[in-house]
């Protein structure tokens, strides 16, 4: 779905305020149910340390690029990391090791296919079972993409990712706003926060996000393209949380956008839609381009018609995030040492 306008903090006050007020009881129930589930679940411990990269809002904040960056950091440190994902909208419940040569986005979801390009990846709706499978396949560290509100698997390092531009939206819990839980409750379980900004020159509003007084690390990161956009006119399309960010990034890197087309997050593209986009590109004498995440959801026979534009997460303070990854270890071991 596309986020409703009243989720935005800058939405016109009149109608947005009324809508939020009408939805407030449902939001209270949603927040209560989340808090109750977290409080009443006893997390299972994995055989190896678990780093969770999550967020407090619905929609895209950059979790998967951050998770991929952590996997690369861990590998550079000499570890054997694996990724763990629920496999949103994939038909396989798992636990299963993702094989990009065998599985499609319909099988395991789009994000696991991206993660599998960086490190061995497990899809499992049962997170503890997925972590065990990763360890059985040689992983000595699990990086879980999403799951901050999933209490079934114990986390040894919990990182919350927030979009520095949209922040917490209207600051209301779903359905009155984009929050999965109240900000204070979510940050209380976090060990670090990563604020995703537009570029290296952007300065996040820590005070406005309520992060200025936190006693945990707050880091800044942004997405950088792995290569410049193709030359010539482009018809860009995307089915991600915030497609405009993709278009803005293309334009900022010199991409010549002839037209854009947006779809809902995790959209499953049909051949008819790709044919229509191809006709649109031909009308502009342009080339089709999309995100890596969208590209893996395209029908296999359509991918040769579309360029994928890969990006990676870059940290303003790489040494700090590397130290967090290096120090990730089972909390129970730390407790024993202190005792």
Short mmCIF file of C-alpha atoms in Angstrom, two decimals:
data_model
loop_
_atom_site.label_atom_id
_atom_site.label_comp_id
_atom_site.label_asym_id
_atom_site.label_seq_id
_atom_site.Cartn_x
_atom_site.Cartn_y
_atom_site.Cartn_z
CA UNK A 1 0.00 0.00 0.00
CA UNK A 2 0.99 3.64 -0.29
CA UNK A 3 1.24 5.53 3.03
CA UNK A 4 -1.88 7.64 3.62
CA UNK A 5 -1.35 11.39 3.68
CA UNK A 6 -2.40 11.74 7.32
CA UNK A 7 0.63 9.66 8.40
CA UNK A 8 2.82 12.59 7.38
CA UNK A 9 3.73 15.10 10.08
CA UNK A 10 3.24 17.90 7.53
CA UNK A 11 -0.26 16.82 6.46
CA UNK A 12 -2.94 19.55 6.55
CA UNK A 13 -4.07 19.77 10.15
CA UNK A 14 -7.84 19.77 9.81
CA UNK A 15 -8.73 16.50 8.11
CA UNK A 16 -5.52 14.74 9.23
CA UNK A 17 -6.15 15.56 12.88
CA UNK A 18 -9.72 14.31 12.66
CA UNK A 19 -8.68 11.07 10.97
CA UNK A 20 -5.99 10.42 13.55
CA UNK A 21 -8.46 11.08 16.37
CA UNK A 22 -10.97 8.64 14.90
CA UNK A 23 -8.28 5.98 14.58
CA UNK A 24 -6.78 6.59 18.03
CA UNK A 25 -8.66 3.71 19.73
CA UNK A 26 -7.43 1.25 17.12
CA UNK A 27 -3.89 2.61 17.55
CA UNK A 28 -4.10 2.09 21.30
CA UNK A 29 -5.14 -1.53 20.79
CA UNK A 30 -2.33 -2.10 18.26
CA UNK A 31 0.28 -0.61 20.62
CA UNK A 32 -1.07 -2.60 23.57
CA UNK A 33 -1.00 -5.86 21.61
CA UNK A 34 2.60 -5.26 20.47
CA UNK A 35 3.78 -4.41 23.98
CA UNK A 36 1.96 -7.41 25.45
CA UNK A 37 3.45 -9.79 22.89
CA UNK A 38 6.97 -8.50 23.55
CA UNK A 39 6.55 -8.62 27.32
CA UNK A 40 5.07 -12.12 27.43
CA UNK A 41 7.45 -13.83 24.99
CA UNK A 42 10.63 -15.43 26.27
CA UNK A 43 13.22 -15.03 23.50
CA UNK A 44 15.14 -18.09 22.37
CA UNK A 45 18.89 -17.74 22.21
CA UNK A 46 20.73 -18.58 19.00
CA UNK A 47 23.98 -20.58 18.94
CA UNK A 48 25.75 -17.45 17.61
CA UNK A 49 25.45 -13.68 18.23
CA UNK A 50 22.49 -11.96 16.58
CA UNK A 51 22.45 -8.39 15.28
CA UNK A 52 18.97 -7.07 14.52
CA UNK A 53 18.52 -4.23 12.03
CA UNK A 54 14.98 -2.97 12.55
CA UNK A 55 12.89 0.15 12.61
CA UNK A 56 9.92 1.67 14.39
CA UNK A 57 7.86 2.60 11.34
CA UNK A 58 6.09 0.82 8.52
CA UNK A 59 7.65 1.26 5.11
CA UNK A 60 11.21 1.63 3.90
CA UNK A 61 13.91 3.30 5.96
CA UNK A 62 17.01 1.64 4.50
CA UNK A 63 17.17 -1.44 6.74
CA UNK A 64 18.30 -3.85 4.03
CA UNK A 65 21.22 -1.71 2.76
CA UNK A 66 22.32 -1.25 6.38
CA UNK A 67 22.08 -5.01 6.96
CA UNK A 68 24.16 -5.65 3.84
CA UNK A 69 26.76 -3.15 5.05
CA UNK A 70 26.99 -4.93 8.42
CA UNK A 71 27.44 -8.27 6.67
CA UNK A 72 30.32 -6.82 4.67
CA UNK A 73 31.89 -5.30 7.78
CA UNK A 74 31.66 -8.61 9.63
CA UNK A 75 33.20 -10.45 6.70
CA UNK A 76 36.05 -7.92 6.55
CA UNK A 77 36.65 -8.62 10.25
CA UNK A 78 37.23 -12.28 9.46
CA UNK A 79 33.83 -13.55 10.56
CA UNK A 80 31.42 -15.80 8.68
CA UNK A 81 28.13 -13.90 8.83
CA UNK A 82 24.73 -14.95 7.54
CA UNK A 83 21.57 -12.94 6.99
CA UNK A 84 18.18 -13.86 8.41
CA UNK A 85 14.87 -12.61 7.03
CA UNK A 86 11.21 -13.38 7.44
CA UNK A 87 10.88 -13.36 3.66
CA UNK A 88 8.05 -10.83 3.40
CA UNK A 89 5.47 -11.89 0.80
CA UNK A 90 7.42 -15.03 -0.08
CA UNK A 91 5.51 -18.30 -0.13
CA UNK A 92 8.18 -20.35 1.69
CA UNK A 93 7.85 -20.43 5.48
CA UNK A 94 11.33 -21.88 5.94
CA UNK A 95 13.73 -22.27 7.44
CA UNK A 96 15.47 -22.49 4.08
CA UNK A 97 18.81 -21.31 2.71
CA UNK A 98 18.19 -18.88 -0.12
CA UNK A 99 19.53 -19.97 -3.49
CA UNK A 100 19.32 -17.09 -6.02
CA UNK A 101 19.68 -19.60 -8.86
CA UNK A 102 16.66 -21.52 -7.63
CA UNK A 103 14.43 -19.14 -5.68
CA UNK A 104 12.44 -16.17 -6.93
CA UNK A 105 10.98 -13.20 -5.07
CA UNK A 106 7.67 -15.08 -5.06
CA UNK A 107 9.41 -17.86 -3.14
CA UNK A 108 11.44 -15.95 -0.57
CA UNK A 109 10.67 -12.24 -1.00
CA UNK A 110 12.78 -9.54 -2.61
CA UNK A 111 15.02 -8.50 0.29
CA UNK A 112 16.45 -12.01 0.92
CA UNK A 113 17.56 -12.17 -2.71
CA UNK A 114 19.48 -8.92 -2.23
CA UNK A 115 20.99 -10.15 1.03
CA UNK A 116 21.99 -13.44 -0.60
CA UNK A 117 24.18 -11.49 -3.02
CA UNK A 118 26.26 -10.42 -0.02
CA UNK A 119 26.22 -13.41 2.36
CA UNK A 120 24.49 -16.75 2.95
CA UNK A 121 20.86 -15.97 3.74
CA UNK A 122 18.14 -17.84 5.56
CA UNK A 123 14.42 -17.21 5.21
CA UNK A 124 12.35 -18.30 8.16
CA UNK A 125 9.13 -17.09 9.71
CA UNK A 126 10.33 -18.90 12.83
CA UNK A 127 13.33 -16.67 13.56
CA UNK A 128 15.03 -18.95 16.14
CA UNK A 129 14.82 -21.89 13.72
CA UNK A 130 16.31 -19.71 11.00
CA UNK A 131 19.21 -18.64 13.22
CA UNK A 132 19.92 -22.28 14.09
CA UNK A 133 19.98 -23.23 10.41
CA UNK A 134 22.41 -20.40 9.68
CA UNK A 135 24.72 -21.64 12.45
CA UNK A 136 24.48 -25.20 11.14
CA UNK A 137 25.73 -23.89 7.79
CA UNK A 138 28.80 -22.33 9.39
CA UNK A 139 27.68 -18.84 10.35
CA UNK A 140 29.32 -17.37 13.45
CA UNK A 141 27.13 -14.24 13.35
CA UNK A 142 23.55 -13.63 12.24
CA UNK A 143 22.38 -10.27 10.91
CA UNK A 144 18.59 -10.18 11.03
CA UNK A 145 16.91 -7.83 8.57
CA UNK A 146 13.84 -6.48 10.41
CA UNK A 147 12.43 -7.97 13.58
CA UNK A 148 12.80 -5.26 16.24
CA UNK A 149 9.20 -5.98 17.26
CA UNK A 150 9.66 -9.76 16.98
CA UNK A 151 10.53 -11.04 20.47
CA UNK A 152 11.02 -14.71 19.63
CA UNK A 153 14.79 -14.49 18.98
CA UNK A 154 17.17 -12.93 21.50
CA UNK A 155 19.16 -10.03 20.07
CA UNK A 156 22.72 -9.26 21.09
CA UNK A 157 22.80 -5.93 19.27
CA UNK A 158 19.61 -4.10 18.27
CA UNK A 159 19.98 -1.30 15.74
CA UNK A 160 17.03 0.93 14.87
CA UNK A 161 17.11 2.62 11.46
CA UNK A 162 15.15 5.84 10.94
CA UNK A 163 14.70 8.02 7.86
CA UNK A 164 16.18 11.40 8.72
CA UNK A 165 13.71 13.20 6.45
CA UNK A 166 10.39 11.63 7.39
CA UNK A 167 11.37 10.60 10.91
CA UNK A 168 8.49 9.14 12.89
CA UNK A 169 5.87 10.70 10.61
CA UNK A 170 2.92 12.03 12.59
CA UNK A 171 4.21 10.25 15.68
CA UNK A 172 1.16 7.99 15.95
CA UNK A 173 0.97 4.22 16.09
CA UNK A 174 -0.67 2.32 13.23
CA UNK A 175 -3.32 2.81 11.88
CA UNK A 176 -3.35 6.50 12.91
CA UNK A 177 0.30 6.81 11.89
CA UNK A 178 3.27 4.85 10.59
CA UNK A 179 4.66 3.70 13.94
CA UNK A 180 4.82 0.00 14.79
CA UNK A 181 5.03 0.95 18.46
CA UNK A 182 5.55 4.15 20.48
CA UNK A 183 8.97 5.70 19.84
CA UNK A 184 9.99 5.66 23.51
CA UNK A 185 9.17 1.96 23.85
CA UNK A 186 11.06 1.03 20.70
CA UNK A 187 14.15 3.07 21.52
CA UNK A 188 14.24 1.63 25.04
CA UNK A 189 15.14 -1.75 23.51
CA UNK A 190 17.69 -0.34 21.05
CA UNK A 191 21.47 -0.45 21.43
CA UNK A 192 22.15 2.02 18.61
CA UNK A 193 20.29 4.19 16.09
CA UNK A 194 21.22 4.79 12.47
CA UNK A 195 19.75 7.92 10.90
CA UNK A 196 19.54 7.66 7.12
CA UNK A 197 20.11 11.04 5.45
CA UNK A 198 19.98 12.08 1.81
CA UNK A 199 23.74 12.46 1.29
CA UNK A 200 26.99 13.05 3.16
CA UNK A 201 26.34 16.79 3.40
CA UNK A 202 22.90 16.38 5.01
CA UNK A 203 22.65 17.04 8.74
CA UNK A 204 19.94 15.17 10.65
CA UNK A 205 17.77 16.91 13.22
CA UNK A 206 18.61 14.75 16.23
CA UNK A 207 16.59 16.95 18.59
CA UNK A 208 13.53 16.82 16.34
CA UNK A 209 13.80 13.04 16.20
CA UNK A 210 14.12 12.82 19.98
CA UNK A 211 17.63 11.36 19.71
CA UNK A 212 19.72 14.18 21.17
CA UNK A 213 19.58 12.91 24.76
CA UNK A 214 19.94 9.19 24.08
CA UNK A 215 22.75 7.42 25.92
CA UNK A 216 23.27 4.94 23.08
CA UNK A 217 25.27 5.50 19.88
CA UNK A 218 23.49 7.52 17.18
CA UNK A 219 25.13 7.17 13.78
CA UNK A 220 24.50 8.75 10.40
CA UNK A 221 24.48 6.93 7.08
CA UNK A 222 23.30 7.49 3.53
CA UNK A 223 22.89 5.53 0.31
CA UNK A 224 25.49 5.92 -2.42
CA UNK A 225 25.19 4.49 -5.92
CA UNK A 226 27.62 1.74 -6.83
CA UNK A 227 27.83 3.26 -10.34
CA UNK A 228 26.57 6.40 -12.11
CA UNK A 229 23.20 6.25 -13.88
CA UNK A 230 23.23 5.16 -17.54
CA UNK A 231 23.64 7.90 -20.11
CA UNK A 232 20.65 9.22 -22.00
CA UNK A 233 16.96 9.61 -21.17
CA UNK A 234 15.58 7.32 -18.46
CA UNK A 235 12.14 6.13 -17.46
CA UNK A 236 12.49 5.26 -13.78
CA UNK A 237 10.01 3.12 -11.89
CA UNK A 238 9.94 1.77 -8.36
CA UNK A 239 7.75 -0.14 -5.94
CA UNK A 240 9.47 0.70 -2.66
CA UNK A 241 8.48 2.54 0.50
CA UNK A 242 9.44 5.96 -0.86
CA UNK A 243 9.95 5.88 -4.65
CA UNK A 244 10.67 9.61 -4.77
CA UNK A 245 13.95 9.01 -2.93
CA UNK A 246 15.05 6.79 -5.82
CA UNK A 247 14.11 9.38 -8.42
CA UNK A 248 15.80 12.18 -6.47
CA UNK A 249 18.96 10.12 -6.13
CA UNK A 250 19.04 9.41 -9.86
CA UNK A 251 18.61 13.09 -10.68
CA UNK A 252 21.25 14.10 -8.13
CA UNK A 253 23.74 11.78 -9.81
CA UNK A 254 23.06 13.27 -13.24
CA UNK A 255 20.36 10.90 -14.44
CA UNK A 256 18.17 12.34 -17.21
CA UNK A 257 14.64 11.45 -16.08
CA UNK A 258 12.13 11.55 -18.89
CA UNK A 259 9.31 10.14 -16.77
CA UNK A 260 8.73 8.16 -13.57
CA UNK A 261 6.18 5.53 -12.51
CA UNK A 262 5.51 4.55 -8.90
CA UNK A 263 4.01 1.34 -7.55
CA UNK A 264 3.13 0.08 -4.04
CA UNK A 265 5.91 -1.28 -1.83
CA UNK A 266 6.93 -4.88 -2.68
CA UNK A 267 4.80 -4.71 -5.83
CA UNK A 268 4.81 -7.89 -7.93
CA UNK A 269 5.25 -6.62 -11.48
CA UNK A 270 3.27 -8.29 -14.24
CA UNK A 271 4.38 -8.74 -17.83
CA UNK A 272 1.57 -6.41 -18.89
CA UNK A 273 2.96 -3.67 -16.66
CA UNK A 274 6.48 -4.22 -17.96
CA UNK A 275 5.17 -4.07 -21.53
CA UNK A 276 3.44 -0.77 -20.72
CA UNK A 277 6.62 0.61 -19.18
CA UNK A 278 8.57 -0.55 -22.22
CA UNK A 279 6.15 1.30 -24.50
CA UNK A 280 6.55 4.40 -22.33
CA UNK A 281 10.33 4.19 -22.56
CA UNK A 282 10.16 3.77 -26.34
CA UNK A 283 7.94 6.84 -26.60
CA UNK A 284 10.68 8.86 -24.87
CA UNK A 285 13.50 7.04 -26.67
CA UNK A 286 14.63 6.19 -23.15
CA UNK A 287 15.93 3.28 -21.13
CA UNK A 288 14.05 1.66 -18.25
CA UNK A 289 15.74 1.76 -14.86
CA UNK A 290 14.69 0.62 -11.38
CA UNK A 291 16.08 -0.28 -7.97
CA UNK A 292 17.87 -3.55 -7.23
CA UNK A 293 14.99 -4.47 -4.94
CA UNK A 294 12.45 -3.97 -7.72
CA UNK A 295 14.63 -5.65 -10.34
CA UNK A 296 14.61 -8.99 -8.51
CA UNK A 297 10.79 -8.93 -8.56
CA UNK A 298 10.59 -8.56 -12.34
CA UNK A 299 9.61 -11.53 -14.49
CA UNK A 300 12.86 -13.26 -15.47
CA UNK A 301 12.30 -12.66 -19.17
CA UNK A 302 11.81 -8.93 -18.57
CA UNK A 303 15.03 -8.22 -16.69
CA UNK A 304 17.13 -7.76 -19.81
CA UNK A 305 14.92 -4.79 -20.71
CA UNK A 306 15.54 -3.00 -17.40
CA UNK A 307 18.68 -1.61 -15.82
CA UNK A 308 19.11 -2.10 -12.06
CA UNK A 309 20.72 0.77 -10.15
CA UNK A 310 22.47 -0.63 -7.06
CA UNK A 311 23.17 1.48 -3.97
CA UNK A 312 25.06 0.82 -0.75
CA UNK A 313 24.87 2.23 2.75
CA UNK A 314 27.83 4.44 3.72
CA UNK A 315 28.47 5.48 7.32
CA UNK A 316 29.75 8.89 8.36
CA UNK A 317 31.78 7.20 11.11
CA UNK A 318 32.75 3.78 9.75
CA UNK A 319 34.98 2.98 12.72
CA UNK A 320 32.08 3.33 15.17
CA UNK A 321 29.78 0.94 13.32
CA UNK A 322 32.69 -1.47 12.82
CA UNK A 323 33.33 -1.44 16.58
CA UNK A 324 29.67 -2.23 17.27
CA UNK A 325 29.81 -5.21 14.92
CA UNK A 326 33.11 -6.42 16.36
CA UNK A 327 31.75 -6.23 19.92
CA UNK A 328 28.54 -8.14 19.14
CA UNK A 329 28.51 -11.23 21.33
CA UNK A 330 25.95 -13.19 23.31
CA UNK A 331 24.66 -11.14 26.21
CA UNK A 332 24.56 -14.23 28.42
CA UNK A 333 28.34 -14.58 28.08
CA UNK A 334 28.81 -10.96 29.10
CA UNK A 335 26.57 -11.53 32.12
CA UNK A 336 28.62 -14.54 33.19
CA UNK A 337 31.86 -12.56 32.94
CA UNK A 338 30.37 -9.78 35.09
CA UNK A 339 29.24 -12.34 37.63
#
